[in-house]
Amino acid sequence: MAVKRGASGAITDTFFTVTELARDLSVTARTIRFYEDKGLITPRRAGNIRVYTKRDRARMALILRGKRLGFSLREIKEYLDLYDVDPTQIEQIRLLLKQVRMRLEMLEDQRLALEETIVELKEIEAQTEEALKQEVASKRIAG
Amino acid sequence: MAVKRGASGAITDTFFTVTELARDLSVTARTIRFYEDKGLITPRRAGNIRVYTKRDRARMALILRGKRLGFSLREIKEYLDLYDVDPTQIEQIRLLLKQVRMRLEMLEDQRLALEETIVELKEIEAQTEEALKQEVASKRIAG
DNA sequence: TCGCACCCTTACCTATACGTCATCCAACGA
DNA sequence: TCGTTGGATGACGTATAGGTAAGGGTGCGA
């Protein structure tokens, strides 16, 4: 409920400081500032202090999801820019569509690889559990 | 059909040289040697020349899939080691099982993120196609 | 008024994953 | 015998994604 900055570093309930946002998203403030450096996010300032809105927070969440998916910051930036394209420029729209489709293909491909791996790991898991049971059982008999 | 090394660098049909394997997998020879340096793959040698079997090729394919999934070489190494664990050591089995389950959790998580993103991109795609149609139609009328 | 908690910027440090020479050796065909 | 192709180090270079101080400013409660 603090309107001014208290011990927590909060400005208001709808705005965040870097460290607040960082804690919220389980990253460091350094990381957030670094993303700003790279042009992925541009918070407003109160004086020279960064002020993040909920929209900024959502954007950060998108960035982090992109990272979980294994994309580089450059790629994530391009991806985020897809949301900000001017829809009146027809050539720009065509380009955008092409990019979106390429990315979709990549993701579908990645999903396939992912599912293959999950299946294999589950097999290993099952075999391992089996082996474990066998081991324990034989020890019980031997003991 | 070459038994000796010909112009292609082939040794036999079942063995590969670095560059052959590299071409086959669309990576550079440097990459493969680097993986060896990091202990991810250990081909046999003919003298001091690397000789890769089909098994080596399969292992390389696993490595590359791991990379597509966004894992580091260190993680991929750990993952590959799962295939080589001695199944008689019960504590080792328990550890293995734990690792497999952790990795599975990560992958399921990743799959979720992936599917969210795919859905969003498909929405953008649909909207963009729509906008494109509108643009073209209006230009046709105007022209 | 001191210290603490945060904020900012600048700058150097680090790990990962290769790319890029440079140098040297061996085999093969013209 | 020479040139080309390919293989093997070894060393240095590079991009990405931050970590880690260093140095300095501000507001606030004790």
CSV table of C-alpha atoms (C1' of nucleotides) in Angstrom, one decimal:
chain,number,residue,atom,x,y,z
A,1,MET,CA,0.0,0.0,0.0
A,2,ALA,CA,3.0,2.2,0.1
A,3,VAL,CA,2.9,5.2,-2.3
A,4,LYS,CA,6.4,6.3,-1.6
A,5,ARG,CA,9.4,4.0,-1.5
A,6,GLY,CA,9.6,2.0,1.7
A,7,ALA,CA,12.0,-0.5,2.9
A,8,SER,CA,10.8,-3.0,0.3
A,9,GLY,CA,11.7,-0.6,-2.5
A,10,ALA,CA,8.1,-0.5,-3.7
A,11,ILE,CA,6.8,2.6,-5.4
A,12,THR,CA,3.2,1.7,-5.6
A,13,ASP,CA,1.2,-1.5,-6.1
A,14,THR,CA,1.1,-1.2,-9.8
A,15,PHE,CA,4.7,-0.1,-10.4
A,16,PHE,CA,7.9,-1.9,-9.7
A,17,THR,CA,11.5,-1.1,-9.2
A,18,VAL,CA,14.2,-3.2,-10.8
A,19,THR,CA,14.9,-5.3,-7.8
A,20,GLU,CA,11.3,-5.8,-7.0
A,21,LEU,CA,10.6,-7.0,-10.5
A,22,ALA,CA,13.7,-9.1,-10.4
A,23,ARG,CA,12.6,-10.8,-7.2
A,24,ASP,CA,9.2,-11.3,-8.7
A,25,LEU,CA,10.6,-13.0,-11.7
A,26,SER,CA,13.5,-14.8,-10.0
A,27,VAL,CA,16.2,-13.1,-11.9
A,28,THR,CA,18.7,-10.4,-10.9
A,29,ALA,CA,18.4,-6.7,-11.4
A,30,ARG,CA,21.6,-6.9,-13.5
A,31,THR,CA,19.8,-9.2,-15.9
A,32,ILE,CA,16.9,-6.8,-16.3
A,33,ARG,CA,19.2,-3.9,-16.9
A,34,PHE,CA,21.1,-5.9,-19.4
A,35,TYR,CA,18.0,-6.7,-21.3
A,36,GLU,CA,17.3,-3.0,-21.4
A,37,ASP,CA,20.8,-2.4,-22.7
A,38,LYS,CA,20.0,-4.8,-25.5
A,39,GLY,CA,16.7,-3.1,-26.3
A,40,LEU,CA,14.4,-5.8,-25.2
A,41,ILE,CA,12.6,-3.7,-22.7
A,42,THR,CA,12.4,0.0,-22.1
A,43,PRO,CA,10.8,1.0,-18.8
A,44,ARG,CA,9.9,4.6,-18.1
A,45,ARG,CA,11.9,6.6,-15.6
A,46,ALA,CA,11.1,8.6,-12.5
A,47,GLY,CA,14.1,10.9,-12.6
A,48,ASN,CA,16.7,8.4,-13.6
A,49,ILE,CA,15.1,5.6,-11.6
A,50,ARG,CA,13.6,2.8,-13.6
A,51,VAL,CA,9.8,2.3,-13.2
A,52,TYR,CA,8.2,-0.9,-14.5
A,53,THR,CA,4.5,-1.3,-15.2
A,54,LYS,CA,2.5,-4.6,-15.3
A,55,ARG,CA,2.9,-4.4,-19.0
A,56,ASP,CA,6.6,-4.3,-18.6
A,57,ARG,CA,6.4,-7.3,-16.3
A,58,ALA,CA,4.4,-9.2,-18.9
A,59,ARG,CA,7.0,-8.4,-21.5
A,60,MET,CA,9.7,-9.7,-19.1
A,61,ALA,CA,7.8,-12.9,-18.7
A,62,LEU,CA,7.7,-13.3,-22.5
A,63,ILE,CA,11.4,-12.8,-22.6
A,64,LEU,CA,12.0,-15.4,-19.9
A,65,ARG,CA,9.8,-17.9,-21.7
A,66,GLY,CA,11.7,-17.3,-24.8
A,67,LYS,CA,14.9,-18.1,-22.9
A,68,ARG,CA,13.3,-21.3,-21.5
A,69,LEU,CA,12.7,-22.2,-25.1
A,70,GLY,CA,16.4,-21.8,-25.9
A,71,PHE,CA,16.2,-18.6,-28.0
A,72,SER,CA,18.9,-16.0,-28.0
A,73,LEU,CA,18.1,-12.5,-26.8
A,74,ARG,CA,18.4,-11.3,-30.3
A,75,GLU,CA,15.8,-13.8,-31.5
A,76,ILE,CA,13.6,-12.9,-28.6
A,77,LYS,CA,13.8,-9.3,-29.5
A,78,GLU,CA,12.8,-10.1,-33.1
A,79,TYR,CA,10.0,-12.2,-31.7
A,80,LEU,CA,8.7,-9.4,-29.4
A,81,ASP,CA,8.9,-7.0,-32.3
A,82,LEU,CA,6.2,-9.1,-34.0
A,83,TYR,CA,3.7,-7.7,-31.5
A,84,ASP,CA,4.6,-4.1,-32.4
A,85,VAL,CA,4.5,-4.1,-36.2
A,86,ASP,CA,2.5,-1.3,-38.0
A,87,PRO,CA,-0.3,-3.3,-39.7
A,88,THR,CA,-0.8,-0.8,-42.5
A,89,GLN,CA,2.5,-1.5,-44.3
A,90,ILE,CA,1.7,-4.4,-46.6
A,91,GLU,CA,5.3,-5.4,-47.3
A,92,GLN,CA,6.0,-5.4,-43.6
A,93,ILE,CA,3.0,-7.6,-43.1
A,94,ARG,CA,4.3,-10.1,-45.6
A,95,LEU,CA,7.7,-10.1,-44.0
A,96,LEU,CA,6.1,-10.6,-40.6
A,97,LEU,CA,4.0,-13.5,-41.8
A,98,LYS,CA,7.1,-15.2,-43.2
A,99,GLN,CA,9.0,-14.7,-39.9
A,100,VAL,CA,6.1,-16.1,-37.9
A,101,ARG,CA,5.9,-19.1,-40.1
A,102,MET,CA,9.6,-19.8,-39.9
A,103,ARG,CA,9.5,-19.6,-36.2
A,104,LEU,CA,6.5,-21.9,-36.0
A,105,GLU,CA,8.3,-24.5,-38.1
A,106,MET,CA,11.3,-24.3,-35.7
A,107,LEU,CA,9.1,-24.7,-32.7
A,108,GLU,CA,7.2,-27.6,-34.2
A,109,ASP,CA,10.5,-29.2,-34.9
A,110,GLN,CA,11.7,-28.5,-31.4
A,111,ARG,CA,8.5,-30.0,-30.0
A,112,LEU,CA,9.1,-33.2,-32.0
A,113,ALA,CA,12.7,-33.5,-30.6
A,114,LEU,CA,11.3,-32.8,-27.2
A,115,GLU,CA,8.7,-35.5,-27.3
A,116,GLU,CA,11.2,-38.1,-28.6
A,117,THR,CA,13.5,-37.3,-25.7
A,118,ILE,CA,10.7,-37.5,-23.2
A,119,VAL,CA,9.7,-40.9,-24.4
A,120,GLU,CA,13.2,-42.2,-24.2
A,121,LEU,CA,13.7,-40.8,-20.7
A,122,LYS,CA,10.5,-42.4,-19.6
A,123,GLU,CA,11.8,-45.7,-20.9
A,124,ILE,CA,15.0,-45.3,-19.0
A,125,GLU,CA,13.0,-44.4,-15.9
A,126,ALA,CA,10.9,-47.5,-16.2
A,127,GLN,CA,13.9,-49.7,-16.7
A,128,THR,CA,15.6,-48.1,-13.8
A,129,GLU,CA,12.7,-48.6,-11.5
A,130,GLU,CA,12.5,-52.2,-12.5
A,131,ALA,CA,16.2,-52.7,-11.9
A,132,LEU,CA,15.9,-51.0,-8.6
A,133,LYS,CA,13.0,-53.3,-7.5
A,134,GLN,CA,15.0,-56.4,-8.6
A,135,GLU,CA,18.0,-55.2,-6.6
A,136,VAL,CA,16.0,-54.5,-3.4
A,137,ALA,CA,14.2,-57.8,-3.7
A,138,SER,CA,17.4,-59.9,-4.1
A,139,LYS,CA,18.9,-58.1,-1.2
A,140,ARG,CA,15.9,-58.9,1.0
A,141,ILE,CA,16.2,-62.5,0.1
A,142,ALA,CA,19.9,-62.6,0.7
A,143,GLY,CA,19.5,-60.7,4.0
B,1,MET,CA,32.7,-49.1,-51.8
B,2,ALA,CA,36.1,-47.9,-51.1
B,3,VAL,CA,38.1,-49.9,-48.6
B,4,LYS,CA,41.0,-47.4,-48.6
B,5,ARG,CA,40.6,-43.7,-48.4
B,6,GLY,CA,39.7,-42.2,-51.7
B,7,ALA,CA,39.0,-38.7,-52.8
B,8,SER,CA,35.9,-38.5,-50.6
B,9,GLY,CA,37.9,-39.2,-47.5
B,10,ALA,CA,36.0,-42.4,-46.9
B,11,ILE,CA,37.6,-45.4,-45.1
B,12,THR,CA,34.8,-47.9,-45.6
B,13,ASP,CA,31.0,-47.8,-45.8
B,14,THR,CA,30.6,-48.4,-42.1
B,15,PHE,CA,33.3,-46.1,-40.8
B,16,PHE,CA,33.5,-42.3,-41.1
B,17,THR,CA,36.2,-39.7,-41.0
B,18,VAL,CA,35.6,-36.5,-39.2
B,19,THR,CA,34.7,-34.4,-42.2
B,20,GLU,CA,32.5,-37.2,-43.6
B,21,LEU,CA,30.6,-37.4,-40.4
B,22,ALA,CA,30.5,-33.6,-40.2
B,23,ARG,CA,29.0,-33.3,-43.7
B,24,ASP,CA,26.6,-36.1,-42.9
B,25,LEU,CA,25.3,-34.2,-39.8
B,26,SER,CA,25.7,-30.7,-41.2
B,27,VAL,CA,28.2,-29.5,-38.6
B,28,THR,CA,31.9,-28.7,-39.0
B,29,ALA,CA,34.7,-31.1,-38.2
B,30,ARG,CA,35.9,-28.5,-35.7
B,31,THR,CA,32.6,-29.0,-33.8
B,32,ILE,CA,33.0,-32.8,-33.6
B,33,ARG,CA,36.6,-32.5,-32.4
B,34,PHE,CA,35.5,-29.9,-29.9
B,35,TYR,CA,32.9,-32.4,-28.5
B,36,GLU,CA,35.6,-34.9,-28.2
B,37,ASP,CA,37.7,-32.4,-26.3
B,38,LYS,CA,34.8,-32.0,-23.9
B,39,GLY,CA,34.4,-35.8,-23.5
B,40,LEU,CA,31.1,-36.2,-25.3
B,41,ILE,CA,32.3,-38.6,-27.8
B,42,THR,CA,35.4,-40.7,-28.1
B,43,PRO,CA,36.0,-42.3,-31.5
B,44,ARG,CA,38.7,-44.9,-32.0
B,45,ARG,CA,41.8,-44.1,-33.9
B,46,ALA,CA,43.6,-45.6,-36.9
B,47,GLY,CA,47.0,-44.4,-36.0
B,48,ASN,CA,46.1,-40.9,-34.9
B,49,ILE,CA,43.3,-40.5,-37.3
B,50,ARG,CA,39.7,-40.5,-35.9
B,51,VAL,CA,37.5,-43.3,-37.0
B,52,TYR,CA,33.8,-43.0,-36.3
B,53,THR,CA,31.4,-46.0,-36.3
B,54,LYS,CA,27.6,-45.9,-36.8
B,55,ARG,CA,27.3,-46.0,-33.1
B,56,ASP,CA,29.4,-42.8,-32.9
B,57,ARG,CA,27.1,-41.3,-35.4
B,58,ALA,CA,24.0,-42.1,-33.4
B,59,ARG,CA,25.7,-40.6,-30.4
B,60,MET,CA,26.4,-37.4,-32.3
B,61,ALA,CA,22.8,-37.3,-33.4
B,62,LEU,CA,21.8,-37.5,-29.7
B,63,ILE,CA,24.2,-34.7,-28.9
B,64,LEU,CA,22.7,-32.5,-31.7
B,65,ARG,CA,19.2,-33.2,-30.6
B,66,GLY,CA,20.2,-32.1,-27.1
B,67,LYS,CA,21.4,-28.9,-28.5
B,68,ARG,CA,18.2,-28.3,-30.5
B,69,LEU,CA,16.5,-28.7,-27.1
B,70,GLY,CA,18.6,-26.0,-25.7
B,71,PHE,CA,20.9,-28.0,-23.4
B,72,SER,CA,24.5,-27.1,-22.7
B,73,LEU,CA,27.2,-29.6,-23.7
B,74,ARG,CA,27.8,-30.3,-20.0
B,75,GLU,CA,24.1,-31.2,-19.6
B,76,ILE,CA,24.1,-33.3,-22.7
B,77,LYS,CA,27.1,-35.2,-21.4
B,78,GLU,CA,25.4,-36.0,-18.2
B,79,TYR,CA,22.3,-37.0,-20.2
B,80,LEU,CA,24.4,-39.4,-22.4
B,81,ASP,CA,26.0,-40.8,-19.3
B,82,LEU,CA,22.6,-42.0,-18.2
B,83,TYR,CA,22.9,-44.7,-20.9
B,84,ASP,CA,26.2,-46.0,-19.5
B,85,VAL,CA,25.5,-46.4,-15.8
B,86,ASP,CA,26.4,-49.7,-14.2
B,87,PRO,CA,23.0,-51.2,-13.2
B,88,THR,CA,24.4,-53.2,-10.2
B,89,GLN,CA,25.2,-50.2,-8.0
B,90,ILE,CA,22.0,-49.5,-6.1
B,91,GLU,CA,22.9,-46.0,-4.9
B,92,GLN,CA,24.0,-45.1,-8.4
B,93,ILE,CA,20.6,-46.3,-9.7
B,94,ARG,CA,18.7,-44.2,-7.2
B,95,LEU,CA,20.8,-41.1,-8.2
B,96,LEU,CA,20.2,-41.9,-11.9
B,97,LEU,CA,16.5,-42.2,-11.3
B,98,LYS,CA,16.5,-38.8,-9.6
B,99,GLN,CA,18.4,-37.2,-12.4
B,100,VAL,CA,16.0,-38.7,-15.0
B,101,ARG,CA,13.0,-37.4,-13.2
B,102,MET,CA,14.4,-33.9,-12.8
B,103,ARG,CA,15.2,-33.8,-16.5
B,104,LEU,CA,11.7,-35.1,-17.3
B,105,GLU,CA,10.2,-32.3,-15.2
B,106,MET,CA,12.3,-29.7,-17.1
B,107,LEU,CA,11.3,-31.1,-20.4
B,108,GLU,CA,7.6,-31.2,-19.6
B,109,ASP,CA,7.9,-27.6,-18.4
B,110,GLN,CA,9.6,-26.7,-21.6
B,111,ARG,CA,6.9,-28.4,-23.6
B,112,LEU,CA,4.3,-26.3,-21.9
B,113,ALA,CA,6.1,-23.1,-22.7
B,114,LEU,CA,6.5,-24.3,-26.3
B,115,GLU,CA,2.9,-25.0,-26.8
B,116,GLU,CA,1.8,-21.7,-25.3
B,117,THR,CA,4.1,-20.0,-27.7
B,118,ILE,CA,2.9,-22.0,-30.7
B,119,VAL,CA,-0.7,-21.1,-29.9
B,120,GLU,CA,0.2,-17.4,-29.7
B,121,LEU,CA,2.2,-17.4,-32.9
B,122,LYS,CA,-0.7,-19.1,-34.7
B,123,GLU,CA,-3.0,-16.3,-33.5
B,124,ILE,CA,-0.6,-13.7,-34.8
B,125,GLU,CA,-0.4,-15.6,-38.1
B,126,ALA,CA,-4.2,-15.7,-38.4
B,127,GLN,CA,-4.6,-12.0,-37.6
B,128,THR,CA,-1.8,-11.1,-40.0
B,129,GLU,CA,-3.3,-13.1,-42.8
B,130,GLU,CA,-6.6,-11.4,-42.2
B,131,ALA,CA,-5.0,-8.0,-42.2
B,132,LEU,CA,-3.2,-8.9,-45.4
B,133,LYS,CA,-6.4,-9.9,-47.1
B,134,GLN,CA,-8.1,-6.6,-46.1
B,135,GLU,CA,-5.2,-4.6,-47.4
B,136,VAL,CA,-5.1,-6.3,-50.7
B,137,ALA,CA,-8.9,-6.1,-51.1
B,138,SER,CA,-9.0,-2.4,-50.4
B,139,LYS,CA,-6.1,-1.7,-52.8
B,140,ARG,CA,-8.0,-3.6,-55.5
B,141,ILE,CA,-11.0,-1.4,-55.0
B,142,ALA,CA,-9.0,1.7,-54.9
B,143,GLY,CA,-7.1,0.7,-58.0
C,1,DT,C1',24.0,12.9,11.4
C,2,DC,C1',25.1,8.1,10.6
C,3,DG,C1',24.2,4.0,8.5
C,4,DC,C1',21.4,1.1,5.8
C,5,DA,C1',18.9,-0.1,1.8
C,6,DC,C1',18.4,1.0,-3.0
C,7,DC,C1',19.3,3.3,-7.2
C,8,DC,C1',22.5,4.5,-11.2
C,9,DT,C1',26.5,3.9,-14.6
C,10,DT,C1',31.0,2.2,-16.2
C,11,DA,C1',34.0,-1.3,-16.6
C,12,DC,C1',36.2,-5.5,-16.3
C,13,DC,C1',35.7,-10.7,-15.7
C,14,DT,C1',33.8,-15.4,-17.0
C,15,DA,C1',31.9,-19.6,-19.3
C,16,DT,C1',30.1,-21.7,-23.4
C,17,DA,C1',30.6,-23.0,-28.1
C,18,DC,C1',32.6,-22.9,-31.5
C,19,DG,C1',35.5,-20.1,-35.9
C,20,DT,C1',39.8,-19.2,-37.8
C,21,DC,C1',44.3,-19.4,-38.7
C,22,DA,C1',49.0,-21.5,-38.5
C,23,DT,C1',51.9,-25.4,-38.8
C,24,DC,C1',52.9,-29.9,-39.8
C,25,DC,C1',52.3,-34.9,-41.6
C,26,DA,C1',50.7,-38.6,-44.9
C,27,DA,C1',48.7,-40.4,-49.1
C,28,DC,C1',47.8,-40.1,-53.9
C,29,DG,C1',47.6,-38.8,-58.8
C,30,DA,C1',49.8,-36.3,-62.6
D,1,DT,C1',58.7,-34.9,-57.3
D,2,DC,C1',55.2,-31.6,-56.6
D,3,DG,C1',50.7,-30.1,-55.7
D,4,DT,C1',46.3,-31.1,-53.7
D,5,DT,C1',43.4,-33.0,-50.4
D,6,DG,C1',42.5,-34.4,-45.9
D,7,DG,C1',43.9,-35.2,-41.0
D,8,DA,C1',46.0,-33.6,-36.4
D,9,DT,C1',47.3,-30.4,-32.9
D,10,DG,C1',47.5,-25.8,-30.7
D,11,DA,C1',46.6,-21.2,-30.0
D,12,DC,C1',44.1,-17.2,-30.4
D,13,DG,C1',39.6,-14.7,-31.6
D,14,DT,C1',34.5,-14.0,-31.0
D,15,DA,C1',29.5,-13.6,-29.6
D,16,DT,C1',26.3,-14.4,-26.0
D,17,DA,C1',24.6,-13.7,-21.3
D,18,DG,C1',25.3,-12.2,-17.7
D,19,DG,C1',28.4,-11.8,-12.7
D,20,DT,C1',31.0,-8.8,-10.0
D,21,DA,C1',32.9,-5.0,-8.2
D,22,DA,C1',33.9,0.1,-8.1
D,23,DG,C1',32.3,4.7,-7.3
D,24,DG,C1',28.8,7.8,-6.3
D,25,DG,C1',23.9,9.6,-5.2
D,26,DT,C1',19.3,9.6,-2.3
D,27,DG,C1',15.9,9.0,1.2
D,28,DC,C1',14.8,7.4,5.8
D,29,DG,C1',14.6,5.8,10.5
D,30,DA,C1',17.4,5.6,14.9
